mmCIF file of C-alpha atoms and ligand atoms in Angstrom:
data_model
loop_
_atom_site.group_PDB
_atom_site.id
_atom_site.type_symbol
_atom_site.label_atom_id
_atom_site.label_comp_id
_atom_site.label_asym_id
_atom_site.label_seq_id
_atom_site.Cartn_x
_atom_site.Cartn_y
_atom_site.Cartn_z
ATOM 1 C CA UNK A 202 -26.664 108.295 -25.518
ATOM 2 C CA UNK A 203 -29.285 108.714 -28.189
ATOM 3 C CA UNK A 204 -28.867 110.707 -31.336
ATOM 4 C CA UNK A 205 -31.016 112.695 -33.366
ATOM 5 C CA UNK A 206 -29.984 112.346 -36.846
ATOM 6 C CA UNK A 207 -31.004 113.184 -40.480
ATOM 7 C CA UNK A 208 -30.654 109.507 -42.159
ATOM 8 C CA UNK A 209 -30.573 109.012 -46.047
ATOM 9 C CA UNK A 210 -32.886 106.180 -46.918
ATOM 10 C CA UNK A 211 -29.644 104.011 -48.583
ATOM 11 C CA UNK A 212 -32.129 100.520 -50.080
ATOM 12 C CA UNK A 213 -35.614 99.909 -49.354
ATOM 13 C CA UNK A 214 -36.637 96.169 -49.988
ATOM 14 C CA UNK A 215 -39.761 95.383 -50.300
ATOM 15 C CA UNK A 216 -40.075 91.861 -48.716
ATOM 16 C CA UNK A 217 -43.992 91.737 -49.306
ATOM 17 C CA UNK A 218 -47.162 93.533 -50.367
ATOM 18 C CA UNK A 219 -46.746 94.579 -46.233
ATOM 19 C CA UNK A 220 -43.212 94.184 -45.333
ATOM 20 C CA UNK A 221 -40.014 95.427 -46.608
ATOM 21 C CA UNK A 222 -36.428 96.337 -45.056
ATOM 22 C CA UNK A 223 -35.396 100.216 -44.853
ATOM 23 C CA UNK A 224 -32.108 100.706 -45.229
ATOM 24 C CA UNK A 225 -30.780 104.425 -42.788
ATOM 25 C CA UNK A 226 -27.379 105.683 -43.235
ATOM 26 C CA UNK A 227 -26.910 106.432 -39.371
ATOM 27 C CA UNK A 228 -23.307 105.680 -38.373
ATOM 28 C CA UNK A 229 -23.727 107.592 -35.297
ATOM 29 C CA UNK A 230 -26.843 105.041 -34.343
ATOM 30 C CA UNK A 231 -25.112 101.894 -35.463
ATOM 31 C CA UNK A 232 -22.120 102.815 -33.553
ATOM 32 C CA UNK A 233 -23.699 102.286 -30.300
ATOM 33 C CA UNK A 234 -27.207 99.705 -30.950
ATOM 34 C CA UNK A 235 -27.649 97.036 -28.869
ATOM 35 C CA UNK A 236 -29.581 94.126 -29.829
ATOM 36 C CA UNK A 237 -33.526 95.142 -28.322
ATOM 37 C CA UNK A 238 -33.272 98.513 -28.781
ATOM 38 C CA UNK A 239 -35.154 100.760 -30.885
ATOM 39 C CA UNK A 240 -35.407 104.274 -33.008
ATOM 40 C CA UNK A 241 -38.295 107.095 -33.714
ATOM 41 C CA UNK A 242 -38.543 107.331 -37.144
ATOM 42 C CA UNK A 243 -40.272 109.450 -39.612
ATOM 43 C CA UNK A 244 -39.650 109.858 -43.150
ATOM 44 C CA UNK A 245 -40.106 112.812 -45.195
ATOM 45 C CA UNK A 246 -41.082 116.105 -43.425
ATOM 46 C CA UNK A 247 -44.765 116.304 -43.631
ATOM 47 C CA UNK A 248 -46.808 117.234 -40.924
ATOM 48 C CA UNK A 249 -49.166 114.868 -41.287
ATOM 49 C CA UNK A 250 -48.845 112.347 -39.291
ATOM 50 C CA UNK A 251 -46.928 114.654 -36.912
ATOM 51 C CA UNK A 252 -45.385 112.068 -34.126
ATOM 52 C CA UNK A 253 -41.885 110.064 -35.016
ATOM 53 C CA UNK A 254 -42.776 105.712 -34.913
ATOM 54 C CA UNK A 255 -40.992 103.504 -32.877
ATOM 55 C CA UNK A 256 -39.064 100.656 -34.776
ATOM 56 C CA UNK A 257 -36.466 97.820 -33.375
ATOM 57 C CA UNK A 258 -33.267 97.915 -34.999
ATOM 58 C CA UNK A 259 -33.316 95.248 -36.939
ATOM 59 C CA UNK A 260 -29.775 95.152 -38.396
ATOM 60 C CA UNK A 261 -26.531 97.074 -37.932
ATOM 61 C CA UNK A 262 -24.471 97.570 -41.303
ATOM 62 C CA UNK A 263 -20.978 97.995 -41.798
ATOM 63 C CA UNK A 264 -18.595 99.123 -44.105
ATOM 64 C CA UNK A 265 -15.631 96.605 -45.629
ATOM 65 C CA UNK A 266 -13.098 97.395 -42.742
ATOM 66 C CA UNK A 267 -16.499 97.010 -40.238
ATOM 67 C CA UNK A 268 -16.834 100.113 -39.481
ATOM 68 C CA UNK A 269 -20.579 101.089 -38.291
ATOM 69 C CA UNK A 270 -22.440 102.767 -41.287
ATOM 70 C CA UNK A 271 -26.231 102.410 -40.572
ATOM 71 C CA UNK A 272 -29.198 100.476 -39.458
ATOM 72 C CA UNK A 273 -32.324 98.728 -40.942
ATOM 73 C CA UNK A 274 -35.544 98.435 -39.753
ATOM 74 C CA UNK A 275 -37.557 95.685 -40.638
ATOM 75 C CA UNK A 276 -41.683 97.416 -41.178
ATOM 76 C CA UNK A 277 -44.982 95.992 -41.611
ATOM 77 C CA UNK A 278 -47.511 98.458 -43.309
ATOM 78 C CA UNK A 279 -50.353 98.438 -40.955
ATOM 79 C CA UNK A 280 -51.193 102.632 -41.104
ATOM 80 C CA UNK A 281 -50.060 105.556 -42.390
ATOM 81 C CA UNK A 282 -46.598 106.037 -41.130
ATOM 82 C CA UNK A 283 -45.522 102.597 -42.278
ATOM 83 C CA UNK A 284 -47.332 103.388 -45.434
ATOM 84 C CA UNK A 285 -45.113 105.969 -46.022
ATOM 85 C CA UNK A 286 -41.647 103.670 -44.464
ATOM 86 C CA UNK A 287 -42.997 101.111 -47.312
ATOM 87 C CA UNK A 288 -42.996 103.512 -49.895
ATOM 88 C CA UNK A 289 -40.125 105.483 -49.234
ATOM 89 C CA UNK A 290 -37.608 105.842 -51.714
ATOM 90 C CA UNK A 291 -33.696 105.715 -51.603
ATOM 91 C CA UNK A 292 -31.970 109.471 -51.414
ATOM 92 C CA UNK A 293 -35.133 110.571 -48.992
ATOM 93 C CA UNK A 294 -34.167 111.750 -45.490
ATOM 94 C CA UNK A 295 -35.634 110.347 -42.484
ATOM 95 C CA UNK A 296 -35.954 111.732 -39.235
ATOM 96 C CA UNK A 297 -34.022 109.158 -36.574
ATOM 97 C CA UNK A 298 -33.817 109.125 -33.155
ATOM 98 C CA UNK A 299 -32.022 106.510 -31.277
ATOM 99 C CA UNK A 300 -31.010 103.864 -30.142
ATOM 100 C CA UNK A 301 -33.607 103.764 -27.308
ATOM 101 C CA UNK A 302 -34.837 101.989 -24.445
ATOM 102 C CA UNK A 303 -32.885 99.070 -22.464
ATOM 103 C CA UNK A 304 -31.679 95.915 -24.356
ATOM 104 C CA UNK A 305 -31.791 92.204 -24.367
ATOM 105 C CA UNK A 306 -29.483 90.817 -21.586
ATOM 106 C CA UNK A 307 -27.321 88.443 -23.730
ATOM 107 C CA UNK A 308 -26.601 85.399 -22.024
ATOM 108 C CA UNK A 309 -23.212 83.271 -22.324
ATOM 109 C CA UNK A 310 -22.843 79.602 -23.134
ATOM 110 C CA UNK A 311 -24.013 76.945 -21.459
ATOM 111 C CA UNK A 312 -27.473 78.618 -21.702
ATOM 112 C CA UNK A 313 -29.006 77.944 -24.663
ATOM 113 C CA UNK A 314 -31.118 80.790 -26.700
ATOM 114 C CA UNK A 315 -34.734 80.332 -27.564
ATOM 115 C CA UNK A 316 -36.304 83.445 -29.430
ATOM 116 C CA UNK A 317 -39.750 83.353 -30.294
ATOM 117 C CA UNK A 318 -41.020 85.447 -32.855
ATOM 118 C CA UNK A 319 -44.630 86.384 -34.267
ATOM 119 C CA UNK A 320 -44.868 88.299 -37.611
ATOM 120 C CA UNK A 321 -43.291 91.623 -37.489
ATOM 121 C CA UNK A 322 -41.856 90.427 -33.657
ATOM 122 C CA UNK A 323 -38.795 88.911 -35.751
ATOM 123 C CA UNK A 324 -37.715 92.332 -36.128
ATOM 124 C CA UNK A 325 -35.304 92.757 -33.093
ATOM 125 C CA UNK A 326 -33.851 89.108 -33.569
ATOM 126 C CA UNK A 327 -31.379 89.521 -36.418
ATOM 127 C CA UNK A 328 -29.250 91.546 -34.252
ATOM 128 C CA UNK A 329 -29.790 89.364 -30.971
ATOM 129 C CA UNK A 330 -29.097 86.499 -33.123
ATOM 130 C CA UNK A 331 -25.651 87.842 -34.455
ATOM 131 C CA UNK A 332 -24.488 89.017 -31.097
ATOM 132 C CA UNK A 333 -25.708 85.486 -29.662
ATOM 133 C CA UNK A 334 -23.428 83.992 -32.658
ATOM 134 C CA UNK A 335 -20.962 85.767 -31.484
ATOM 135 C CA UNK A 336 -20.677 84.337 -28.231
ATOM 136 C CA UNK A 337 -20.986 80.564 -29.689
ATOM 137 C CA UNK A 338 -24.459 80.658 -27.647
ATOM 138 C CA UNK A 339 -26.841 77.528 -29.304
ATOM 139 C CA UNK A 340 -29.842 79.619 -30.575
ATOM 140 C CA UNK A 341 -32.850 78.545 -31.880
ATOM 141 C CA UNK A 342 -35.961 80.651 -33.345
ATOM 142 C CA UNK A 343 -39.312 80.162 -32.920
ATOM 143 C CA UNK A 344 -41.402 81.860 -35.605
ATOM 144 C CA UNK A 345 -44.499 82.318 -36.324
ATOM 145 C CA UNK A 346 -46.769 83.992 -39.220
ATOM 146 C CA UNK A 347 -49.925 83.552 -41.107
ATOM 147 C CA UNK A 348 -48.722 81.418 -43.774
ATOM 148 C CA UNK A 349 -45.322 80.348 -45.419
ATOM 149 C CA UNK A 350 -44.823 83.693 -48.029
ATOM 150 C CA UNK A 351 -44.319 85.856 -44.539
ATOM 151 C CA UNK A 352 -42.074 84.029 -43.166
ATOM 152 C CA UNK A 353 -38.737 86.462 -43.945
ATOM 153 C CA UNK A 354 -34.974 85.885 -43.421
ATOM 154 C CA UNK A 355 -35.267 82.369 -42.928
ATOM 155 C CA UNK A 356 -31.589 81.585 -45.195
ATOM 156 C CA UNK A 357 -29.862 84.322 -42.840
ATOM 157 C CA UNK A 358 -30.853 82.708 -39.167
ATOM 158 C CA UNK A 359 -29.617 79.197 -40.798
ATOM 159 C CA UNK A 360 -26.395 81.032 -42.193
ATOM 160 C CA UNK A 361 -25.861 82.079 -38.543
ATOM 161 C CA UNK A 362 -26.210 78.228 -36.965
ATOM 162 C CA UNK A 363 -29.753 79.381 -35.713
ATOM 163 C CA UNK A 364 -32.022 76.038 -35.943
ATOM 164 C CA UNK A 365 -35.449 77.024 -37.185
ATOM 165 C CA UNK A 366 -39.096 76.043 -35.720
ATOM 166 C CA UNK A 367 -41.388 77.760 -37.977
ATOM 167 C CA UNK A 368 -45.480 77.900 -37.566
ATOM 168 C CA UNK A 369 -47.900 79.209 -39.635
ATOM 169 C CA UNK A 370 -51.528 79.596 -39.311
ATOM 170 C CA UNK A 371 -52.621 77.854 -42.397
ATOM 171 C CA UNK A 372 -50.334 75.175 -42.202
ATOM 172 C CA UNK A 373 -48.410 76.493 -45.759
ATOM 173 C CA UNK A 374 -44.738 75.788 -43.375
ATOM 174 C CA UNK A 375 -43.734 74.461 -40.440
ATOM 175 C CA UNK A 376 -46.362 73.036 -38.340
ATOM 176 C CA UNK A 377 -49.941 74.833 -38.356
ATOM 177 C CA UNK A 378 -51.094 76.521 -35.210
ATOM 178 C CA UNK A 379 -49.266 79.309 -32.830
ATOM 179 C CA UNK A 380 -45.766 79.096 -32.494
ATOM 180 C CA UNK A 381 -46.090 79.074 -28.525
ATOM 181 C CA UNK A 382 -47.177 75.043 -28.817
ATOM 182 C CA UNK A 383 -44.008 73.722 -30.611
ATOM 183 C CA UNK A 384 -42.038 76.074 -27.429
ATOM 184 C CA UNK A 385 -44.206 74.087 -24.810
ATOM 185 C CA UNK A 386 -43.259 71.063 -26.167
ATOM 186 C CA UNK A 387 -39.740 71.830 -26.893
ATOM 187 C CA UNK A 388 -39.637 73.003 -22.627
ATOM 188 C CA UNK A 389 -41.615 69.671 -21.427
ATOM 189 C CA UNK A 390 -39.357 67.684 -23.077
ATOM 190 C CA UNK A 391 -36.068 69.289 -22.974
ATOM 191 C CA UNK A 392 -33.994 68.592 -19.283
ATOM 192 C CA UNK A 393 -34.297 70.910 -16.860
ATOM 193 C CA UNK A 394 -30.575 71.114 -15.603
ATOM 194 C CA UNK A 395 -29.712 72.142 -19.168
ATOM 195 C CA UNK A 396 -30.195 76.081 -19.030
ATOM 196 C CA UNK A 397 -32.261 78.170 -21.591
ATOM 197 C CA UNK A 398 -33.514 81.551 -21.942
ATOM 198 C CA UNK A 399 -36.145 82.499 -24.116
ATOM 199 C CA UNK A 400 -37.065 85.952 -26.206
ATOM 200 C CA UNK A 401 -39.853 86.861 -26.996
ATOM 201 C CA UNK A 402 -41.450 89.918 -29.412
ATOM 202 C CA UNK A 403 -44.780 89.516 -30.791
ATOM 203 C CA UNK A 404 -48.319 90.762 -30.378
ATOM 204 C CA UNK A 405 -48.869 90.849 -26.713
ATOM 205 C CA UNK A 406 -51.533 87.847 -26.915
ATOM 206 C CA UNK A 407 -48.655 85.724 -27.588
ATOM 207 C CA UNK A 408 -46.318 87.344 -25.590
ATOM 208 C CA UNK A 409 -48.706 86.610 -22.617
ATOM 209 C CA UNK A 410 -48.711 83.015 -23.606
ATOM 210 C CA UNK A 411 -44.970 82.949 -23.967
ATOM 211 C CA UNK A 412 -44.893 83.964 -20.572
ATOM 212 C CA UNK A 413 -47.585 81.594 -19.090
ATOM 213 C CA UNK A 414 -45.232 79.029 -20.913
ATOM 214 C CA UNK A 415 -41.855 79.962 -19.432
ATOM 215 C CA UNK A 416 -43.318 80.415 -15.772
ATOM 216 C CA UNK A 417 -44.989 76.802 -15.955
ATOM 217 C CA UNK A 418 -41.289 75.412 -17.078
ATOM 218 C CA UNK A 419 -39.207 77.651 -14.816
ATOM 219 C CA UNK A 420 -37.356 79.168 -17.643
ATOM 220 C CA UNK A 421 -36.364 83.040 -17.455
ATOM 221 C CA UNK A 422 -37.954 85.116 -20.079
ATOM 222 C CA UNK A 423 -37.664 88.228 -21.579
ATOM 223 C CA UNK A 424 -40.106 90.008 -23.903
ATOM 224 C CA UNK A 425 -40.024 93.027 -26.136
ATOM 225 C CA UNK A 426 -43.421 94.856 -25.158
ATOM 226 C CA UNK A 427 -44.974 97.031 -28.197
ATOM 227 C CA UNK A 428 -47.073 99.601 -26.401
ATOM 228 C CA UNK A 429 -47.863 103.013 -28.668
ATOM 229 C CA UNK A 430 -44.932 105.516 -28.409
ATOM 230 C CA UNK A 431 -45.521 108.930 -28.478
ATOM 231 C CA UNK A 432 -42.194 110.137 -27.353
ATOM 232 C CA UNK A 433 -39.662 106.933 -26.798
ATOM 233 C CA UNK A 434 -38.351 108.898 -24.404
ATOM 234 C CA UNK A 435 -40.612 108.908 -21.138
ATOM 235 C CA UNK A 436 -42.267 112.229 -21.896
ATOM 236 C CA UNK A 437 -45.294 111.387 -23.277
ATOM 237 C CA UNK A 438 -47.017 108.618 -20.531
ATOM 238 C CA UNK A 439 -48.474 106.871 -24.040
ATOM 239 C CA UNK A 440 -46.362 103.613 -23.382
ATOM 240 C CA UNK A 441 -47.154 102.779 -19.641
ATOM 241 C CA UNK A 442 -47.683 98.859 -18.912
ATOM 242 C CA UNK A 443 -48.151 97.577 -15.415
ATOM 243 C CA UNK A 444 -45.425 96.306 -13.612
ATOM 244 C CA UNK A 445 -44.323 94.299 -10.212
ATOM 245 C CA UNK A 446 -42.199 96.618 -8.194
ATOM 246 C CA UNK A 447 -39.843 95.463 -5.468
ATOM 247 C CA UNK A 448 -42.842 96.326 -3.142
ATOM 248 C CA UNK A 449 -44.432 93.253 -4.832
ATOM 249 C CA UNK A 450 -47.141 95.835 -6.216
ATOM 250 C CA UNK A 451 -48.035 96.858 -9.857
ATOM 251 C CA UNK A 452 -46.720 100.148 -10.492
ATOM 252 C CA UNK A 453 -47.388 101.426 -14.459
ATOM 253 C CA UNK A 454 -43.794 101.962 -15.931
ATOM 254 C CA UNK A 455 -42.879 103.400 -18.984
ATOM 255 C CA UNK A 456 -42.071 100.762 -21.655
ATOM 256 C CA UNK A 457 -39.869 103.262 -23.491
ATOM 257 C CA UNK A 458 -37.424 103.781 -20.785
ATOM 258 C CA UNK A 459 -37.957 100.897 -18.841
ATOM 259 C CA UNK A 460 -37.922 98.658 -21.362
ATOM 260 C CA UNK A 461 -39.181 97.731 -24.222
ATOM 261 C CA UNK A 462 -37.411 94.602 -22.807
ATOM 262 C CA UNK A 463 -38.962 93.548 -19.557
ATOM 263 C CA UNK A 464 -38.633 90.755 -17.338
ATOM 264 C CA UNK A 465 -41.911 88.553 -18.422
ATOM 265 C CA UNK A 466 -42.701 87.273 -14.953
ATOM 266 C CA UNK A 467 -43.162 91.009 -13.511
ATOM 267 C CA UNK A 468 -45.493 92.378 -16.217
ATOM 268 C CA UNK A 469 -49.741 92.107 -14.983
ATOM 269 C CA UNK A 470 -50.722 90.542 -18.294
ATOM 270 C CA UNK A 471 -54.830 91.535 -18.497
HETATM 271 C C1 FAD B 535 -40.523 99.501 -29.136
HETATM 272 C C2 FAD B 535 -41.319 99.241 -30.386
HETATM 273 C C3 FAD B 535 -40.692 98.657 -31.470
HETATM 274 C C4 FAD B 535 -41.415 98.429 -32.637
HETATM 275 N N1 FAD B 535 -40.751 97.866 -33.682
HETATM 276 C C5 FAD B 535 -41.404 97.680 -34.848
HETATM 277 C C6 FAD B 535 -40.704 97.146 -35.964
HETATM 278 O O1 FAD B 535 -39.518 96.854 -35.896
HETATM 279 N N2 FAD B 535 -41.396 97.007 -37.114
HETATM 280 C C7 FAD B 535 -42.728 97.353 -37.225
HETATM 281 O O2 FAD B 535 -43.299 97.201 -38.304
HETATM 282 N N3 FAD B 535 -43.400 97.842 -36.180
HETATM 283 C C8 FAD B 535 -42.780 98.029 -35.003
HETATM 284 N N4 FAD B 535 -43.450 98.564 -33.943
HETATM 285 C C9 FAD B 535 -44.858 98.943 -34.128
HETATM 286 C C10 FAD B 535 -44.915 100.221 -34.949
HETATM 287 O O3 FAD B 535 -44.350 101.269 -34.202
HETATM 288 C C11 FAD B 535 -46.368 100.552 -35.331
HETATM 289 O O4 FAD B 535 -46.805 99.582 -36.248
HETATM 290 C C12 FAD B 535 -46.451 101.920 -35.978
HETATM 291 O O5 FAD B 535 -46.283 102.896 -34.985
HETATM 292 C C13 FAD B 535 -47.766 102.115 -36.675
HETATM 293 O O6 FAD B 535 -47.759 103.416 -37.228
HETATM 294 P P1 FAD B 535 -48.750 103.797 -38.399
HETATM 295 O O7 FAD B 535 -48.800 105.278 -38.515
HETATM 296 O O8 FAD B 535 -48.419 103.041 -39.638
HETATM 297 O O9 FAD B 535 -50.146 103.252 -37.924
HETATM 298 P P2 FAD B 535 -51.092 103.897 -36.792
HETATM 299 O O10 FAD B 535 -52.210 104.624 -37.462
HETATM 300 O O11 FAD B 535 -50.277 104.609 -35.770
HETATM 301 O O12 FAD B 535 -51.632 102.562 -36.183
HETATM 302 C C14 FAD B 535 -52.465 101.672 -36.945
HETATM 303 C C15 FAD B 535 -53.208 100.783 -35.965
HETATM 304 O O13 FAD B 535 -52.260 99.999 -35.215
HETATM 305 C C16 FAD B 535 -52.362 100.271 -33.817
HETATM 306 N N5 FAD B 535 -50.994 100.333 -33.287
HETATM 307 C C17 FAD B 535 -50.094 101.313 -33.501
HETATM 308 N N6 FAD B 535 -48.944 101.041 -32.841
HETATM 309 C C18 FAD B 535 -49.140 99.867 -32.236
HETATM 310 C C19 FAD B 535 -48.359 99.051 -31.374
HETATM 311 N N7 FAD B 535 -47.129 99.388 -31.005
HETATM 312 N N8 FAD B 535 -48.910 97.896 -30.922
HETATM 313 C C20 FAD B 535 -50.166 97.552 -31.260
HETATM 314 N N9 FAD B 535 -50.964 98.284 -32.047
HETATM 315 C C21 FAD B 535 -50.456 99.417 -32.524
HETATM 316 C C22 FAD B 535 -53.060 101.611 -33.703
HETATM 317 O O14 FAD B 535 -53.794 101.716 -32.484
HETATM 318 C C23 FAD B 535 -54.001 101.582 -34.899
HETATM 319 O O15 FAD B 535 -55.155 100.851 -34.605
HETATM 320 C C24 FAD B 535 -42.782 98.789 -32.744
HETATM 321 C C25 FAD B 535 -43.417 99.376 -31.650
HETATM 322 C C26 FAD B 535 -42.690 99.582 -30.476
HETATM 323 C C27 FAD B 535 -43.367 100.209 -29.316
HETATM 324 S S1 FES B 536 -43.403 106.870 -25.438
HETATM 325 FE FE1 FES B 536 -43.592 108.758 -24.408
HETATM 326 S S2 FES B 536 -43.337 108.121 -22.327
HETATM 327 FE FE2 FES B 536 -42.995 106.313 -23.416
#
């Protein structure tokens, strides 16, 4: 069940001149997150801009004994409300509302795990990662950026046993190019009794193409969809994205309920 709570901004770490890591005391929030989920958030209590953001939950922190005591989100400043997440400062209050929509479906060992990540899509991954550690599943992330300096979190994924295949567009790590051609070849060469299951969040050009890519190899995919949220709570219509039904035709769902995790083989991708 989602809460509506008034979080104290606890750390705020900037990361980048365009990312950094807010820190929400929220135990009632971190209690219940599930890896793919995601909060409203607005900080401060101007009225300008009015509407709540959607952000994944990035991590879930815990006390010494492990008790639940918050959540981060991981932002990139690309408008005013995540002007205003970048700037905030610690002993604010933020407006939170979550955790929302349906989760990841975590699979068990022998499947492998193959997230794919593209800039700011790494942000529901630290969480599927741990829970994935958990379970002694072999993960692997795929991530991509523009060049090497926003590539973030790399030491915690390796502290985890994640293995690491990183991309940038100007070649400054990993190999240059789109992270979706080091997944194709990882798929055509990897055998195809061995099971796998790939993630993917991202801008929805490359979740398209992560798609394309698991269909062509068989592989079951899930993707976290970023549509604009009004509401995150099927209210508001903002979020729709078209959908194969069980009728085999494409009904427009709402991402916030219905996903943001949907099956990547049943979204129309135009
Ligand atoms: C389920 C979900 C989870 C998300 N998780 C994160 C996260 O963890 N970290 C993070 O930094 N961002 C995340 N986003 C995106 C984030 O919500 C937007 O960047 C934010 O709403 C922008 O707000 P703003 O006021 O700064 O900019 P706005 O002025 O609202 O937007 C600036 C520009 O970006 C476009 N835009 C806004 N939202 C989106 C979107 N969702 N997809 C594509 N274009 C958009 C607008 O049309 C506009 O052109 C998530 C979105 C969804 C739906
Ligand atoms: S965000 Fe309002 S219906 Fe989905």
């Amino acid at each position: 069940m989602p809460v509506d709570v008034a979080a104290e901004i606890i750390s705020n770490r900037a990361l980048s001149d365009d990312y950094n890591v807010l820190g929400l005391a929220a135990p009632a929030i971190a209690a219940t997150a599930q890896p793919g989920q995601f909060v409203m958030v607005k900080v401060g209590a101007r009225l300008d801009p009015l509407l709540r953001r959607p952000f994944s939950v990035f991590e879930v922190l815990r006390g010494p004994d492990g008790t639940p005591t918050g959540i981060t989100i991981l932002s990139k400043r690309i408008g005013p409300s995540t002007a205003i997440v970048y700037n905030a400062r610690p002993g604010q209050v933020a407006a939170v509302l979550g955790p929302l929509g349906r989760p990841f479906t975590i699979v068990d060992a022998p499947s492998d795990a193959w997230m794919v990540a593209g800039g700011v899509g790494l942000a529901p991954f630290a969480a599927l990662a741990e829970a994935l550690h958990q379970r002694e599943v072999n993960t692997t992330l795929f991530y991509g950026a523009r060049r090497a300096d926003e590539l973030f979190y790399l030491e915690y994924f390796r502290g985890i046993g994640v293995e690491l295949v990183l991309t940038t567009e100007d070649g400054s790590a990993g190999e240059r190019g789109r992270i979706v051609a080091p997944l194709d070849a990882r798929l055509a060469s990897r055998n195809a009794a061995l099971p796998v299951m790939i993630y993917a969040c991202g801008p929805e050009g490359m979740l398209a193409a992560t798609a394309k890519t698991a269909a062509k190899y068989s592989r079951p995919c899930q993707v976290s969809v970023e549509r604009i949220m009004g509401c995150g709570m099927g209210g508001c219509y903002s979020c729709v994205i078209p959908m194969r039904g069980d009728d085999g035709i494409f009904h427009h769902v709402r991402s916030c309920i219905a996903g943001p995790v949907l099956a990547a083989d049943q979204i129309r991708w135009d």
